[in-house]
Each structure stands twice: as structure tokens, then as C-alpha cells.
mmCIF file of C-alpha atoms and ligand atoms in Angstrom:
data_model
loop_
_atom_site.group_PDB
_atom_site.id
_atom_site.type_symbol
_atom_site.label_atom_id
_atom_site.label_comp_id
_atom_site.label_asym_id
_atom_site.label_seq_id
_atom_site.Cartn_x
_atom_site.Cartn_y
_atom_site.Cartn_z
ATOM 1 C CA UNK X 22 -6.653 11.709 -36.558
ATOM 2 C CA UNK X 23 -7.983 14.278 -38.355
ATOM 3 C CA UNK X 24 -8.897 13.227 -41.669
ATOM 4 C CA UNK X 25 -10.654 10.396 -39.657
ATOM 5 C CA UNK X 26 -12.507 13.208 -37.167
ATOM 6 C CA UNK X 27 -13.320 14.735 -41.374
ATOM 7 C CA UNK X 28 -15.695 10.941 -42.548
ATOM 8 C CA UNK X 29 -16.871 10.615 -38.830
ATOM 9 C CA UNK X 30 -18.422 14.438 -39.224
ATOM 10 C CA UNK X 31 -20.047 13.047 -42.877
ATOM 11 C CA UNK X 32 -21.488 10.296 -41.227
ATOM 12 C CA UNK X 33 -23.083 12.295 -38.482
ATOM 13 C CA UNK X 34 -20.892 11.251 -35.997
ATOM 14 C CA UNK X 35 -20.531 13.061 -32.231
ATOM 15 C CA UNK X 36 -16.876 13.020 -31.454
ATOM 16 C CA UNK X 37 -15.909 13.007 -27.153
ATOM 17 C CA UNK X 38 -12.605 13.759 -27.474
ATOM 18 C CA UNK X 39 -10.811 13.036 -23.414
ATOM 19 C CA UNK X 40 -7.039 14.971 -24.051
ATOM 20 C CA UNK X 41 -4.696 12.832 -21.619
ATOM 21 C CA UNK X 42 -0.903 12.635 -20.570
ATOM 22 C CA UNK X 43 -1.244 8.874 -20.581
ATOM 23 C CA UNK X 44 -0.791 7.105 -16.884
ATOM 24 C CA UNK X 45 -4.323 6.639 -16.857
ATOM 25 C CA UNK X 46 -5.868 6.731 -13.764
ATOM 26 C CA UNK X 47 -9.461 6.173 -12.339
ATOM 27 C CA UNK X 48 -9.703 9.892 -13.104
ATOM 28 C CA UNK X 49 -9.429 9.953 -16.905
ATOM 29 C CA UNK X 50 -11.573 7.374 -16.691
ATOM 30 C CA UNK X 51 -14.092 9.048 -15.280
ATOM 31 C CA UNK X 52 -13.652 11.173 -18.387
ATOM 32 C CA UNK X 53 -13.931 8.789 -20.768
ATOM 33 C CA UNK X 54 -16.972 7.265 -19.115
ATOM 34 C CA UNK X 55 -18.478 10.596 -19.123
ATOM 35 C CA UNK X 56 -17.558 11.474 -23.064
ATOM 36 C CA UNK X 57 -19.102 7.821 -23.672
ATOM 37 C CA UNK X 58 -22.343 8.669 -22.173
ATOM 38 C CA UNK X 59 -22.838 11.844 -24.413
ATOM 39 C CA UNK X 60 -20.856 10.602 -27.551
ATOM 40 C CA UNK X 61 -21.098 8.250 -30.876
ATOM 41 C CA UNK X 62 -17.372 8.164 -31.021
ATOM 42 C CA UNK X 63 -14.582 8.437 -28.254
ATOM 43 C CA UNK X 64 -10.933 9.533 -28.719
ATOM 44 C CA UNK X 65 -8.649 9.715 -26.197
ATOM 45 C CA UNK X 66 -4.985 11.386 -26.794
ATOM 46 C CA UNK X 67 -1.858 10.630 -25.144
ATOM 47 C CA UNK X 68 0.613 13.201 -25.493
ATOM 48 C CA UNK X 69 3.355 13.804 -22.657
ATOM 49 C CA UNK X 70 3.961 18.042 -24.078
ATOM 50 C CA UNK X 71 7.305 19.099 -23.922
ATOM 51 C CA UNK X 72 6.079 22.803 -24.208
ATOM 52 C CA UNK X 73 4.015 22.777 -20.999
ATOM 53 C CA UNK X 74 7.201 21.757 -19.075
ATOM 54 C CA UNK X 75 9.810 23.799 -17.776
ATOM 55 C CA UNK X 76 13.279 23.009 -18.165
ATOM 56 C CA UNK X 77 13.779 21.925 -14.157
ATOM 57 C CA UNK X 78 10.197 19.834 -14.115
ATOM 58 C CA UNK X 79 9.897 16.037 -14.586
ATOM 59 C CA UNK X 80 9.324 16.199 -19.014
ATOM 60 C CA UNK X 81 12.072 13.387 -19.534
ATOM 61 C CA UNK X 82 10.936 10.634 -16.167
ATOM 62 C CA UNK X 83 7.189 11.381 -16.707
ATOM 63 C CA UNK X 84 5.619 8.212 -16.677
ATOM 64 C CA UNK X 85 4.808 6.734 -20.519
ATOM 65 C CA UNK X 86 3.031 3.288 -19.405
ATOM 66 C CA UNK X 87 1.344 3.153 -23.403
ATOM 67 C CA UNK X 88 1.177 -0.570 -23.257
ATOM 68 C CA UNK X 89 -1.555 -0.727 -19.674
ATOM 69 C CA UNK X 90 -2.908 2.609 -20.932
ATOM 70 C CA UNK X 91 -4.110 0.959 -24.204
ATOM 71 C CA UNK X 92 -5.310 -2.022 -22.530
ATOM 72 C CA UNK X 93 -7.413 0.616 -19.941
ATOM 73 C CA UNK X 94 -8.786 2.418 -23.153
ATOM 74 C CA UNK X 95 -9.721 -0.964 -24.721
ATOM 75 C CA UNK X 96 -11.964 -1.793 -21.827
ATOM 76 C CA UNK X 97 -13.577 1.417 -21.725
ATOM 77 C CA UNK X 98 -14.407 0.836 -25.171
ATOM 78 C CA UNK X 99 -12.237 3.815 -26.439
ATOM 79 C CA UNK X 100 -12.859 3.694 -30.457
ATOM 80 C CA UNK X 101 -9.424 5.560 -31.212
ATOM 81 C CA UNK X 102 -6.545 6.343 -28.687
ATOM 82 C CA UNK X 103 -4.480 9.308 -31.099
ATOM 83 C CA UNK X 104 -0.575 9.096 -29.775
ATOM 84 C CA UNK X 105 1.921 11.314 -31.460
ATOM 85 C CA UNK X 106 5.104 11.828 -30.622
ATOM 86 C CA UNK X 107 6.762 15.269 -30.339
ATOM 87 C CA UNK X 108 7.961 15.757 -33.388
ATOM 88 C CA UNK X 109 5.107 15.016 -35.729
ATOM 89 C CA UNK X 110 3.219 17.814 -33.296
ATOM 90 C CA UNK X 111 5.749 20.530 -32.945
ATOM 91 C CA UNK X 112 7.598 20.318 -36.941
ATOM 92 C CA UNK X 113 10.590 21.882 -37.459
ATOM 93 C CA UNK X 114 9.499 25.560 -38.089
ATOM 94 C CA UNK X 115 6.928 25.852 -35.445
ATOM 95 C CA UNK X 116 6.320 28.930 -34.209
ATOM 96 C CA UNK X 117 2.428 29.616 -33.233
ATOM 97 C CA UNK X 118 1.260 29.946 -29.729
ATOM 98 C CA UNK X 119 -2.040 30.411 -28.103
ATOM 99 C CA UNK X 120 -1.771 33.131 -24.706
ATOM 100 C CA UNK X 121 -4.393 32.500 -22.908
ATOM 101 C CA UNK X 122 -3.403 36.192 -20.899
ATOM 102 C CA UNK X 123 -4.066 37.156 -17.155
ATOM 103 C CA UNK X 124 -5.015 33.685 -16.009
ATOM 104 C CA UNK X 125 -2.361 31.864 -17.393
ATOM 105 C CA UNK X 126 -0.123 33.854 -14.848
ATOM 106 C CA UNK X 127 -1.278 33.860 -11.914
ATOM 107 C CA UNK X 128 -1.581 30.364 -9.222
ATOM 108 C CA UNK X 129 0.175 27.860 -11.029
ATOM 109 C CA UNK X 130 1.487 30.036 -12.978
ATOM 110 C CA UNK X 131 3.323 32.040 -11.651
ATOM 111 C CA UNK X 132 5.830 28.761 -10.854
ATOM 112 C CA UNK X 133 5.062 27.437 -14.405
ATOM 113 C CA UNK X 134 6.176 30.374 -16.242
ATOM 114 C CA UNK X 135 5.000 29.273 -19.985
ATOM 115 C CA UNK X 136 3.319 26.080 -18.393
ATOM 116 C CA UNK X 137 -0.623 27.311 -19.520
ATOM 117 C CA UNK X 138 0.910 28.848 -23.074
ATOM 118 C CA UNK X 139 2.196 25.508 -23.111
ATOM 119 C CA UNK X 140 -1.231 23.870 -22.762
ATOM 120 C CA UNK X 141 -3.625 26.428 -24.544
ATOM 121 C CA UNK X 142 -1.416 25.531 -27.240
ATOM 122 C CA UNK X 143 -1.065 21.729 -27.570
ATOM 123 C CA UNK X 144 -5.200 21.584 -26.605
ATOM 124 C CA UNK X 145 -5.766 24.042 -29.515
ATOM 125 C CA UNK X 146 -4.209 22.149 -31.867
ATOM 126 C CA UNK X 147 -5.746 18.611 -30.449
ATOM 127 C CA UNK X 148 -9.084 20.211 -31.077
ATOM 128 C CA UNK X 149 -7.961 21.192 -34.473
ATOM 129 C CA UNK X 150 -6.628 17.760 -35.101
ATOM 130 C CA UNK X 151 -9.948 15.373 -33.250
ATOM 131 C CA UNK X 152 -12.476 17.820 -34.222
ATOM 132 C CA UNK X 153 -14.154 16.805 -30.917
ATOM 133 C CA UNK X 154 -17.933 18.201 -30.314
ATOM 134 C CA UNK X 155 -17.487 17.731 -27.407
ATOM 135 C CA UNK X 156 -14.074 17.325 -25.052
ATOM 136 C CA UNK X 157 -13.636 16.714 -20.768
ATOM 137 C CA UNK X 158 -11.788 18.308 -18.243
ATOM 138 C CA UNK X 159 -11.052 17.722 -15.242
ATOM 139 C CA UNK X 160 -11.775 20.008 -11.875
ATOM 140 C CA UNK X 161 -8.771 18.873 -10.689
ATOM 141 C CA UNK X 162 -6.802 21.078 -12.477
ATOM 142 C CA UNK X 163 -9.402 23.693 -12.291
ATOM 143 C CA UNK X 164 -6.925 26.535 -13.315
ATOM 144 C CA UNK X 165 -6.494 24.939 -17.074
ATOM 145 C CA UNK X 166 -10.139 24.058 -17.031
ATOM 146 C CA UNK X 167 -10.589 28.134 -16.725
ATOM 147 C CA UNK X 168 -8.086 28.718 -18.607
ATOM 148 C CA UNK X 169 -9.713 26.396 -22.059
ATOM 149 C CA UNK X 170 -13.397 27.609 -21.637
ATOM 150 C CA UNK X 171 -12.087 30.942 -21.674
ATOM 151 C CA UNK X 172 -9.892 30.187 -25.212
ATOM 152 C CA UNK X 173 -12.460 28.454 -26.497
ATOM 153 C CA UNK X 174 -14.889 31.931 -26.477
ATOM 154 C CA UNK X 175 -12.602 34.280 -27.196
ATOM 155 C CA UNK X 176 -11.075 32.283 -30.548
ATOM 156 C CA UNK X 177 -14.666 30.706 -31.184
ATOM 157 C CA UNK X 178 -13.812 26.843 -31.349
ATOM 158 C CA UNK X 179 -17.377 25.241 -31.454
ATOM 159 C CA UNK X 180 -16.606 22.413 -28.678
ATOM 160 C CA UNK X 181 -18.552 22.250 -25.661
ATOM 161 C CA UNK X 182 -16.022 21.970 -22.818
ATOM 162 C CA UNK X 183 -17.593 19.539 -19.958
ATOM 163 C CA UNK X 184 -15.866 20.230 -16.680
ATOM 164 C CA UNK X 185 -16.345 16.820 -14.525
ATOM 165 C CA UNK X 186 -14.960 15.948 -10.417
ATOM 166 C CA UNK X 187 -12.172 15.654 -9.475
ATOM 167 C CA UNK X 188 -11.854 11.606 -8.290
ATOM 168 C CA UNK X 189 -9.746 11.213 -4.924
ATOM 169 C CA UNK X 190 -8.710 7.882 -3.023
ATOM 170 C CA UNK X 191 -10.928 7.451 -0.301
ATOM 171 C CA UNK X 192 -8.427 9.196 2.446
ATOM 172 C CA UNK X 193 -9.045 12.381 -0.133
ATOM 173 C CA UNK X 194 -5.991 11.998 -2.214
ATOM 174 C CA UNK X 195 -6.881 13.541 -5.291
ATOM 175 C CA UNK X 196 -5.627 11.133 -7.813
ATOM 176 C CA UNK X 197 -3.144 11.834 -10.164
ATOM 177 C CA UNK X 198 -0.779 10.095 -12.410
ATOM 178 C CA UNK X 199 2.513 12.526 -10.158
ATOM 179 C CA UNK X 200 1.454 10.383 -6.843
ATOM 180 C CA UNK X 201 3.089 7.011 -8.690
ATOM 181 C CA UNK X 202 6.732 9.158 -7.490
ATOM 182 C CA UNK X 203 5.312 9.637 -3.639
ATOM 183 C CA UNK X 204 6.782 7.064 -1.261
ATOM 184 C CA UNK X 205 5.403 5.641 1.934
ATOM 185 C CA UNK X 206 5.808 8.920 4.935
ATOM 186 C CA UNK X 207 5.105 10.784 1.586
ATOM 187 C CA UNK X 208 1.838 9.479 1.018
ATOM 188 C CA UNK X 209 0.940 9.654 4.280
ATOM 189 C CA UNK X 210 1.971 13.511 3.964
ATOM 190 C CA UNK X 211 0.320 13.846 0.884
ATOM 191 C CA UNK X 212 -3.235 13.961 2.234
ATOM 192 C CA UNK X 213 -2.479 17.495 3.976
ATOM 193 C CA UNK X 214 -3.365 18.776 0.432
ATOM 194 C CA UNK X 215 -7.444 17.793 1.029
ATOM 195 C CA UNK X 216 -7.303 18.017 4.529
ATOM 196 C CA UNK X 217 -6.435 21.496 4.402
ATOM 197 C CA UNK X 218 -9.366 22.105 1.420
ATOM 198 C CA UNK X 219 -11.381 20.044 4.534
ATOM 199 C CA UNK X 220 -10.900 22.411 6.649
ATOM 200 C CA UNK X 221 -10.761 25.707 4.861
ATOM 201 C CA UNK X 222 -15.088 24.439 3.765
ATOM 202 C CA UNK X 223 -15.492 24.100 7.638
ATOM 203 C CA UNK X 224 -14.013 27.129 8.884
ATOM 204 C CA UNK X 225 -16.022 29.174 6.022
ATOM 205 C CA UNK X 226 -19.374 26.544 6.793
ATOM 206 C CA UNK X 227 -18.824 28.259 10.432
ATOM 207 C CA UNK X 228 -19.491 31.703 9.438
ATOM 208 C CA UNK X 229 -15.572 32.196 8.562
ATOM 209 C CA UNK X 230 -15.246 34.586 5.339
ATOM 210 C CA UNK X 231 -11.845 36.518 5.315
ATOM 211 C CA UNK X 232 -9.335 34.737 3.377
ATOM 212 C CA UNK X 233 -6.462 35.838 5.282
ATOM 213 C CA UNK X 234 -7.235 33.999 8.462
ATOM 214 C CA UNK X 235 -8.219 30.675 6.620
ATOM 215 C CA UNK X 236 -5.235 31.470 4.783
ATOM 216 C CA UNK X 237 -3.346 31.352 7.361
ATOM 217 C CA UNK X 238 -4.923 27.890 8.922
ATOM 218 C CA UNK X 239 -4.172 26.159 5.685
ATOM 219 C CA UNK X 240 -0.679 27.407 5.909
ATOM 220 C CA UNK X 241 0.217 26.277 9.000
ATOM 221 C CA UNK X 242 -1.831 22.477 8.606
ATOM 222 C CA UNK X 243 0.128 21.985 5.327
ATOM 223 C CA UNK X 244 3.819 23.066 7.070
ATOM 224 C CA UNK X 245 3.199 20.930 10.069
ATOM 225 C CA UNK X 246 4.014 17.879 7.704
ATOM 226 C CA UNK X 247 7.363 16.835 7.267
ATOM 227 C CA UNK X 248 7.734 16.333 3.720
ATOM 228 C CA UNK X 249 5.813 19.034 2.483
ATOM 229 C CA UNK X 250 6.847 22.005 1.163
ATOM 230 C CA UNK X 251 3.822 24.918 0.152
ATOM 231 C CA UNK X 252 3.930 27.006 -3.159
ATOM 232 C CA UNK X 253 0.700 28.611 -2.643
ATOM 233 C CA UNK X 254 -2.813 28.237 -1.217
ATOM 234 C CA UNK X 255 -5.607 31.038 -2.801
ATOM 235 C CA UNK X 256 -8.555 32.021 -2.702
ATOM 236 C CA UNK X 257 -10.070 33.462 -5.869
ATOM 237 C CA UNK X 258 -12.605 34.519 -7.841
ATOM 238 C CA UNK X 259 -13.709 31.643 -10.448
ATOM 239 C CA UNK X 260 -14.008 33.802 -13.887
ATOM 240 C CA UNK X 261 -11.095 36.044 -13.116
ATOM 241 C CA UNK X 262 -8.569 34.060 -10.722
ATOM 242 C CA UNK X 263 -7.920 36.984 -8.720
ATOM 243 C CA UNK X 264 -7.465 37.078 -5.389
ATOM 244 C CA UNK X 265 -10.607 37.472 -2.555
ATOM 245 C CA UNK X 266 -9.904 39.592 0.621
ATOM 246 C CA UNK X 267 -13.629 38.757 1.908
ATOM 247 C CA UNK X 268 -15.182 35.476 0.447
ATOM 248 C CA UNK X 269 -18.692 36.634 -0.509
ATOM 249 C CA UNK X 270 -19.954 34.345 -3.485
ATOM 250 C CA UNK X 271 -18.657 31.327 -4.901
ATOM 251 C CA UNK X 272 -14.715 31.043 -5.092
ATOM 252 C CA UNK X 273 -12.087 28.534 -6.337
ATOM 253 C CA UNK X 274 -9.585 27.719 -3.490
ATOM 254 C CA UNK X 275 -6.691 25.938 -5.113
ATOM 255 C CA UNK X 276 -3.299 25.277 -3.564
ATOM 256 C CA UNK X 277 -0.195 23.298 -4.755
ATOM 257 C CA UNK X 278 2.669 21.887 -2.636
ATOM 258 C CA UNK X 279 5.418 20.137 -2.945
ATOM 259 C CA UNK X 280 5.682 16.657 -1.084
ATOM 260 C CA UNK X 281 9.234 15.748 -1.420
ATOM 261 C CA UNK X 282 10.337 16.093 -4.725
ATOM 262 C CA UNK X 283 6.938 15.782 -6.540
ATOM 263 C CA UNK X 284 4.550 18.832 -7.181
ATOM 264 C CA UNK X 285 0.591 17.876 -6.240
ATOM 265 C CA UNK X 286 -2.285 20.450 -6.353
ATOM 266 C CA UNK X 287 -5.833 20.228 -5.296
ATOM 267 C CA UNK X 288 -8.716 22.516 -5.687
ATOM 268 C CA UNK X 289 -12.367 23.064 -3.926
ATOM 269 C CA UNK X 290 -15.345 25.321 -5.686
ATOM 270 C CA UNK X 291 -17.004 26.627 -2.245
ATOM 271 C CA UNK X 292 -20.558 28.219 -1.368
ATOM 272 C CA UNK X 293 -19.945 30.318 1.508
ATOM 273 C CA UNK X 294 -24.388 29.804 1.789
HETATM 274 P P1 LIG E 592 -3.470 14.816 -17.497
HETATM 275 O O1 LIG E 592 -3.272 13.202 -17.907
HETATM 276 O O2 LIG E 592 -2.902 14.948 -16.198
HETATM 277 O O3 LIG E 592 -3.040 15.908 -18.382
HETATM 278 O O4 LIG E 592 -4.771 14.909 -17.164
HETATM 279 C C1 LIG E 592 -6.359 14.769 -18.229
HETATM 280 C C2 LIG E 592 -6.949 14.828 -17.735
HETATM 281 O O5 LIG E 592 -7.562 14.072 -16.998
HETATM 282 C C3 LIG E 592 -7.211 16.553 -17.661
HETATM 283 O O6 LIG E 592 -8.293 17.164 -17.550
HETATM 284 C C4 LIG E 592 -7.060 16.545 -15.565
HETATM 285 O O7 LIG E 592 -8.315 17.320 -15.369
HETATM 286 C C5 LIG E 592 -8.281 15.075 -15.852
HETATM 287 N N1 LIG E 592 -7.535 14.654 -14.111
HETATM 288 C C6 LIG E 592 -6.774 13.935 -13.893
HETATM 289 N N2 LIG E 592 -6.741 13.569 -12.545
HETATM 290 C C7 LIG E 592 -8.029 14.055 -12.030
HETATM 291 C C8 LIG E 592 -8.998 13.374 -11.360
HETATM 292 N N3 LIG E 592 -8.519 13.101 -10.072
HETATM 293 N N4 LIG E 592 -10.359 13.275 -11.435
HETATM 294 C C9 LIG E 592 -10.623 13.712 -12.212
HETATM 295 N N5 LIG E 592 -9.868 14.274 -13.700
HETATM 296 C C10 LIG E 592 -8.604 14.374 -13.583
#
């Protein structure tokens, strides 16, 4: 892959890169389409990265429908599909990790210890292998995108990070490969994530600025669903992810909820005026 990328660069081709864990859906495809608009060559990677999963998480049962993913990529005119094995990515003796401090141990990082270290490390490796001009990420994983943006700045990585809006079902549910785990009742209850964000937006629109009050209302909404268990709901500064007391400026409202055994996340950026 690295040799191919170097060859493309010598021929002055621009490379757009979409890193994924596969089980591709419209969210991933929206990134691929955008990459296609802005680059000569599109590379998609599919890699279920073992080092970003905790010991009790879903690494082994994460969906891996490679045949369907390949067909979707062909349809979207993806030029190169890069799907290394874990042994190829982490050879014996692997010892180097990328840690983006402070941003990695808040929000999702509280419960998922080491998760963002795994993400930053694999994305850094993929960037070095694929050598893209631009890389495409979804707002759906807002904390991940903020961490990657920080890493690229701090390590002088010459890649443009493009952040694309969250793609949702018509009923509001953010598309996620993990939605495949949900049964009928859970699919219904999973709507509480986007409903809570909508509620927050409306509260802010009607003048509420106190984060504690907003969070309490969202907590109540989520806890009223049978299969839902709230992990966190936070209102944070968009740059440093620090919790806000009063909403003054643009902020990120982020939440993680377990629906049955499936952990889902969602978020929204809100401007007060
Ligand atoms: P994943 O395969 O879950 O690691 O996601 C790969 C990329 O797709 C990440 O940049 C995600 O943020 C992005 N992505 C996942 N779901 C969505 C969605 N519903 N809308 C937009 N982007 C998404």
C-alpha cells in the first residue's frame, strides 16, 4: 500500500482516505462520496483495530461482512481497498503508541480506557501507510475527530482532516455498524439518544443556559426507556472537551448510552444564538 501511494504521489495524484472498521453503511458512504469529489484516488481501509477495544468489549463479534463491503466500495468507485490483518499491522515487538493527552481520558475515554490511544496509534500508522492528502472522518465520533485533529497539528502530519456531518435514519437514529446488534424493542429505545439531543437543542433555543439543568432533563428522558442505561451525557467545550457550567459559546453535547448490551454514542454541536 505504501509503495502504491508513493507511486501515485510521483504521478501528482491526490489521495483521499476514508479509514473504517467496515460493516459499511450510508455514514461511511457519505465520507467516500465527499472524498471522491475532492481527490483523484480514493483509498478506503477496513481494519477492526484490536488495540482500541477493551477486554470486555465487542472485538471478536464486531461485524466483518467483507464481501458486501467490497461490493459497496466498487459501486462507489473506490480505487483501493486496504484491509490488513492485525498481525500485519502489529508485528512481533510492536512498542510505539500515540497518546493525545487530556482529550483521551474524558467522555468516552472514562469507561473505555486506552481506546483513544488505540485509535490515535492506528490512524497515525494508516496515515503513514496510505499517505493521503485528505482524510475523511464523521462528526458521529466527535471526540475521535477532535483527537485526530489535535494529533495532526501536534505531530506536523501534512494531511487535511475533513469532518463530515452525521448521517441519520429518518427517525433520527445515527447510523452505526453497532445498530446491527439491536432487536426490535432496542431499536425503538435507541431513538432516545437523538431525542435527548433534540430536547437539549430546544431547551437552549428557548433560553436555558444552565448545563446542569439541561443534563438533568436529558438524563430523565433516557432513563425512562426500558432497555437504556446512560453512561454519560456532557456539555463540553469544542476544543478542549472540558465540561461547561453555562452555555456561552458553541458547545458539544455528547452522550453514550447502553441499549441492552449495545453501547451507542451520539452528539450535537450547538450554537446558543
Ligand atoms: P467506524 O467504521 O465506525 O470506525 O467509522 C469510520 C468512519 O465513519 C469514522 O470517521 C466515523 O465517524 C464515520 N461514521 C460512522 N458512522 C457515521 C455516521 N452515521 N455519519 C457520518 N459518519 C459516520
